[in-house]
């Protein structure tokens, strides 16, 4: 889909507009306003950080003082100064991503496409990269991000879910969490924190009225029927040696939204087949 929006692939059907321009008929203006950071590192390993930035700038027609100024701005923004003379192939995953982002921003795009930008990098680099993205968004740039990490989706102000190449829902995170499919009538969601959480999970799977149970660290997230009482859960847990549990009501996460909607569409697809 990103390749279609960037004009690399012809759309199979439908229409799309970026900044008021049709992605099929008005491709040239779109190319000037977008940046694209692919999932796979696509720069030149044998070139240094500095050489990659210069090359990317020249591809977009920058030269002379304008090129030097923009290169210096991107180096300062992404904190690449210590690695300016290092070959791209010798950078760690997080710094390679910073370099790729800097190159995609050399021509000052107003829309930046990022295909799983934090895949394969460590948690510290991942957070730092998101801090940079928030900085760009704060300056008015539109960011289009694909991710498999639902905690990253929580950072976005608009989220769409694609299931088997179909957009099944799109909206603000808080709106998606209120969908009826995510909050079936007569149910509630619980956070259960306890010891021996794997044994507790098995007990919950066997308990009537528990529709789903998933582990999150030392806790379980449950979707239960309203008739299921706290005392019943505690009694079920005692059977597997869990003497104490903290149980609180909670709202759904975006991961819950994704799981519930995916399960619904998978069931509908199987039924239709």
PDB file of N, CA, C and O in Angstrom, residues 133-164:
ATOM      1  N   UNK A 133      10.414  11.005  16.005  1.00  0.00           N
ATOM      2  CA  UNK A 133       9.172  11.074  15.224  1.00  0.00           C
ATOM      3  C   UNK A 133       8.194  12.069  15.834  1.00  0.00           C
ATOM      4  O   UNK A 133       7.539  12.845  15.123  1.00  0.00           O
ATOM      5  N   UNK A 134       8.094  12.060  17.161  1.00  0.00           N
ATOM      6  CA  UNK A 134       7.210  13.026  17.825  1.00  0.00           C
ATOM      7  C   UNK A 134       7.685  14.454  17.594  1.00  0.00           C
ATOM      8  O   UNK A 134       6.871  15.382  17.455  1.00  0.00           O
ATOM      9  N   UNK A 135       8.998  14.632  17.541  1.00  0.00           N
ATOM     10  CA  UNK A 135       9.547  15.955  17.274  1.00  0.00           C
ATOM     11  C   UNK A 135       9.148  16.429  15.884  1.00  0.00           C
ATOM     12  O   UNK A 135       8.739  17.583  15.691  1.00  0.00           O
ATOM     13  N   UNK A 136       9.221  15.529  14.896  1.00  0.00           N
ATOM     14  CA  UNK A 136       8.823  15.890  13.533  1.00  0.00           C
ATOM     15  C   UNK A 136       7.323  16.171  13.460  1.00  0.00           C
ATOM     16  O   UNK A 136       6.897  17.123  12.795  1.00  0.00           O
ATOM     17  N   UNK A 137       6.530  15.336  14.130  1.00  0.00           N
ATOM     18  CA  UNK A 137       5.078  15.537  14.122  1.00  0.00           C
ATOM     19  C   UNK A 137       4.714  16.867  14.758  1.00  0.00           C
ATOM     20  O   UNK A 137       3.794  17.558  14.307  1.00  0.00           O
ATOM     21  N   UNK A 138       5.452  17.251  15.804  1.00  0.00           N
ATOM     22  CA  UNK A 138       5.197  18.519  16.466  1.00  0.00           C
ATOM     23  C   UNK A 138       5.469  19.719  15.576  1.00  0.00           C
ATOM     24  O   UNK A 138       4.938  20.814  15.813  1.00  0.00           O
ATOM     25  N   UNK A 139       6.291  19.509  14.552  1.00  0.00           N
ATOM     26  CA  UNK A 139       6.604  20.588  13.612  1.00  0.00           C
ATOM     27  C   UNK A 139       5.658  20.588  12.411  1.00  0.00           C
ATOM     28  O   UNK A 139       5.872  21.335  11.455  1.00  0.00           O
ATOM     29  N   UNK A 140       4.635  19.717  12.452  1.00  0.00           N
ATOM     30  CA  UNK A 140       3.627  19.734  11.398  1.00  0.00           C
ATOM     31  C   UNK A 140       3.754  18.659  10.344  1.00  0.00           C
ATOM     32  O   UNK A 140       2.974  18.628   9.392  1.00  0.00           O
ATOM     33  N   UNK A 141       4.733  17.775  10.481  1.00  0.00           N
ATOM     34  CA  UNK A 141       4.889  16.708   9.496  1.00  0.00           C
ATOM     35  C   UNK A 141       3.866  15.597   9.741  1.00  0.00           C
ATOM     36  O   UNK A 141       3.585  15.240  10.885  1.00  0.00           O
ATOM     37  N   UNK A 142       3.310  15.065   8.668  1.00  0.00           N
ATOM     38  CA  UNK A 142       2.410  13.917   8.761  1.00  0.00           C
ATOM     39  C   UNK A 142       3.224  12.636   8.661  1.00  0.00           C
ATOM     40  O   UNK A 142       4.007  12.463   7.725  1.00  0.00           O
ATOM     41  N   UNK A 143       3.035  11.729   9.614  1.00  0.00           N
ATOM     42  CA  UNK A 143       3.757  10.464   9.636  1.00  0.00           C
ATOM     43  C   UNK A 143       2.793   9.318   9.359  1.00  0.00           C
ATOM     44  O   UNK A 143       1.746   9.212   9.986  1.00  0.00           O
ATOM     45  N   UNK A 144       3.161   8.471   8.413  1.00  0.00           N
ATOM     46  CA  UNK A 144       2.382   7.276   8.071  1.00  0.00           C
ATOM     47  C   UNK A 144       3.258   6.083   8.436  1.00  0.00           C
ATOM     48  O   UNK A 144       4.269   5.828   7.776  1.00  0.00           O
ATOM     49  N   UNK A 145       2.889   5.379   9.511  1.00  0.00           N
ATOM     50  CA  UNK A 145       3.750   4.338  10.072  1.00  0.00           C
ATOM     51  C   UNK A 145       3.054   2.988  10.016  1.00  0.00           C
ATOM     52  O   UNK A 145       1.876   2.866  10.384  1.00  0.00           O
ATOM     53  N   UNK A 146       3.781   1.960   9.563  1.00  0.00           N
ATOM     54  CA  UNK A 146       3.283   0.595   9.703  1.00  0.00           C
ATOM     55  C   UNK A 146       4.058  -0.071  10.831  1.00  0.00           C
ATOM     56  O   UNK A 146       5.259   0.159  11.002  1.00  0.00           O
ATOM     57  N   UNK A 147       3.361  -0.898  11.620  1.00  0.00           N
ATOM     58  CA  UNK A 147       4.011  -1.560  12.748  1.00  0.00           C
ATOM     59  C   UNK A 147       3.234  -2.800  13.150  1.00  0.00           C
ATOM     60  O   UNK A 147       2.020  -2.873  12.962  1.00  0.00           O
ATOM     61  N   UNK A 148       3.966  -3.772  13.703  1.00  0.00           N
ATOM     62  CA  UNK A 148       3.329  -4.943  14.302  1.00  0.00           C
ATOM     63  C   UNK A 148       3.247  -4.796  15.819  1.00  0.00           C
ATOM     64  O   UNK A 148       2.677  -5.652  16.494  1.00  0.00           O
ATOM     65  N   UNK A 149       3.838  -3.720  16.350  1.00  0.00           N
ATOM     66  CA  UNK A 149       3.847  -3.507  17.795  1.00  0.00           C
ATOM     67  C   UNK A 149       2.654  -2.641  18.184  1.00  0.00           C
ATOM     68  O   UNK A 149       2.583  -1.471  17.814  1.00  0.00           O
ATOM     69  N   UNK A 150       1.744  -3.220  18.967  1.00  0.00           N
ATOM     70  CA  UNK A 150       0.549  -2.469  19.329  1.00  0.00           C
ATOM     71  C   UNK A 150       0.837  -1.332  20.298  1.00  0.00           C
ATOM     72  O   UNK A 150       0.103  -0.348  20.341  1.00  0.00           O
ATOM     73  N   UNK A 151       1.914  -1.424  21.082  1.00  0.00           N
ATOM     74  CA  UNK A 151       2.252  -0.293  21.945  1.00  0.00           C
ATOM     75  C   UNK A 151       2.693   0.902  21.103  1.00  0.00           C
ATOM     76  O   UNK A 151       2.525   2.059  21.513  1.00  0.00           O
ATOM     77  N   UNK A 152       3.249   0.646  19.912  1.00  0.00           N
ATOM     78  CA  UNK A 152       3.586   1.744  19.011  1.00  0.00           C
ATOM     79  C   UNK A 152       2.329   2.331  18.381  1.00  0.00           C
ATOM     80  O   UNK A 152       2.235   3.541  18.188  1.00  0.00           O
ATOM     81  N   UNK A 153       1.377   1.470  18.072  1.00  0.00           N
ATOM     82  CA  UNK A 153       0.108   1.963  17.521  1.00  0.00           C
ATOM     83  C   UNK A 153      -0.589   2.879  18.524  1.00  0.00           C
ATOM     84  O   UNK A 153      -1.257   3.849  18.141  1.00  0.00           O
ATOM     85  N   UNK A 154      -0.410   2.597  19.817  1.00  0.00           N
ATOM     86  CA  UNK A 154      -1.006   3.434  20.861  1.00  0.00           C
ATOM     87  C   UNK A 154      -0.472   4.864  20.807  1.00  0.00           C
ATOM     88  O   UNK A 154      -1.112   5.801  21.268  1.00  0.00           O
ATOM     89  N   UNK A 155       0.716   5.054  20.244  1.00  0.00           N
ATOM     90  CA  UNK A 155       1.322   6.380  20.171  1.00  0.00           C
ATOM     91  C   UNK A 155       0.721   7.229  19.060  1.00  0.00           C
ATOM     92  O   UNK A 155       0.960   8.439  19.007  1.00  0.00           O
ATOM     93  N   UNK A 156      -0.008   6.598  18.148  1.00  0.00           N
ATOM     94  CA  UNK A 156      -0.530   7.304  16.971  1.00  0.00           C
ATOM     95  C   UNK A 156      -1.900   7.906  17.270  1.00  0.00           C
ATOM     96  O   UNK A 156      -2.644   7.404  18.115  1.00  0.00           O
ATOM     97  N   UNK A 157      -2.247   8.994  16.561  1.00  0.00           N
ATOM     98  CA  UNK A 157      -3.549   9.624  16.797  1.00  0.00           C
ATOM     99  C   UNK A 157      -4.622   9.101  15.850  1.00  0.00           C
ATOM    100  O   UNK A 157      -5.791   9.462  15.981  1.00  0.00           O
ATOM    101  N   UNK A 158      -4.233   8.239  14.912  1.00  0.00           N
ATOM    102  CA  UNK A 158      -5.194   7.617  14.003  1.00  0.00           C
ATOM    103  C   UNK A 158      -4.647   6.242  13.631  1.00  0.00           C
ATOM    104  O   UNK A 158      -3.472   6.132  13.270  1.00  0.00           O
ATOM    105  N   UNK A 159      -5.470   5.217  13.738  1.00  0.00           N
ATOM    106  CA  UNK A 159      -5.007   3.842  13.542  1.00  0.00           C
ATOM    107  C   UNK A 159      -5.934   3.110  12.574  1.00  0.00           C
ATOM    108  O   UNK A 159      -7.161   3.222  12.670  1.00  0.00           O
ATOM    109  N   UNK A 160      -5.343   2.377  11.645  1.00  0.00           N
ATOM    110  CA  UNK A 160      -6.113   1.515  10.753  1.00  0.00           C
ATOM    111  C   UNK A 160      -5.576   0.097  10.843  1.00  0.00           C
ATOM    112  O   UNK A 160      -4.370  -0.112  10.975  1.00  0.00           O
ATOM    113  N   UNK A 161      -6.470  -0.886  10.814  1.00  0.00           N
ATOM    114  CA  UNK A 161      -6.077  -2.298  10.845  1.00  0.00           C
ATOM    115  C   UNK A 161      -6.329  -2.934   9.487  1.00  0.00           C
ATOM    116  O   UNK A 161      -7.430  -2.820   8.934  1.00  0.00           O
ATOM    117  N   UNK A 162      -5.305  -3.590   8.974  1.00  0.00           N
ATOM    118  CA  UNK A 162      -5.430  -4.297   7.703  1.00  0.00           C
ATOM    119  C   UNK A 162      -5.383  -5.790   7.972  1.00  0.00           C
ATOM    120  O   UNK A 162      -4.465  -6.288   8.631  1.00  0.00           O
ATOM    121  N   UNK A 163      -6.395  -6.508   7.491  1.00  0.00           N
ATOM    122  CA  UNK A 163      -6.469  -7.953   7.663  1.00  0.00           C
ATOM    123  C   UNK A 163      -6.608  -8.597   6.291  1.00  0.00           C
ATOM    124  O   UNK A 163      -7.581  -8.332   5.577  1.00  0.00           O
ATOM    125  N   UNK A 164      -5.621  -9.385   5.903  1.00  0.00           N
ATOM    126  CA  UNK A 164      -5.619 -10.047   4.596  1.00  0.00           C
ATOM    127  C   UNK A 164      -5.853  -9.029   3.478  1.00  0.00           C
ATOM    128  O   UNK A 164      -6.716  -9.207   2.623  1.00  0.00           O
TER     129      UNK A 164
END
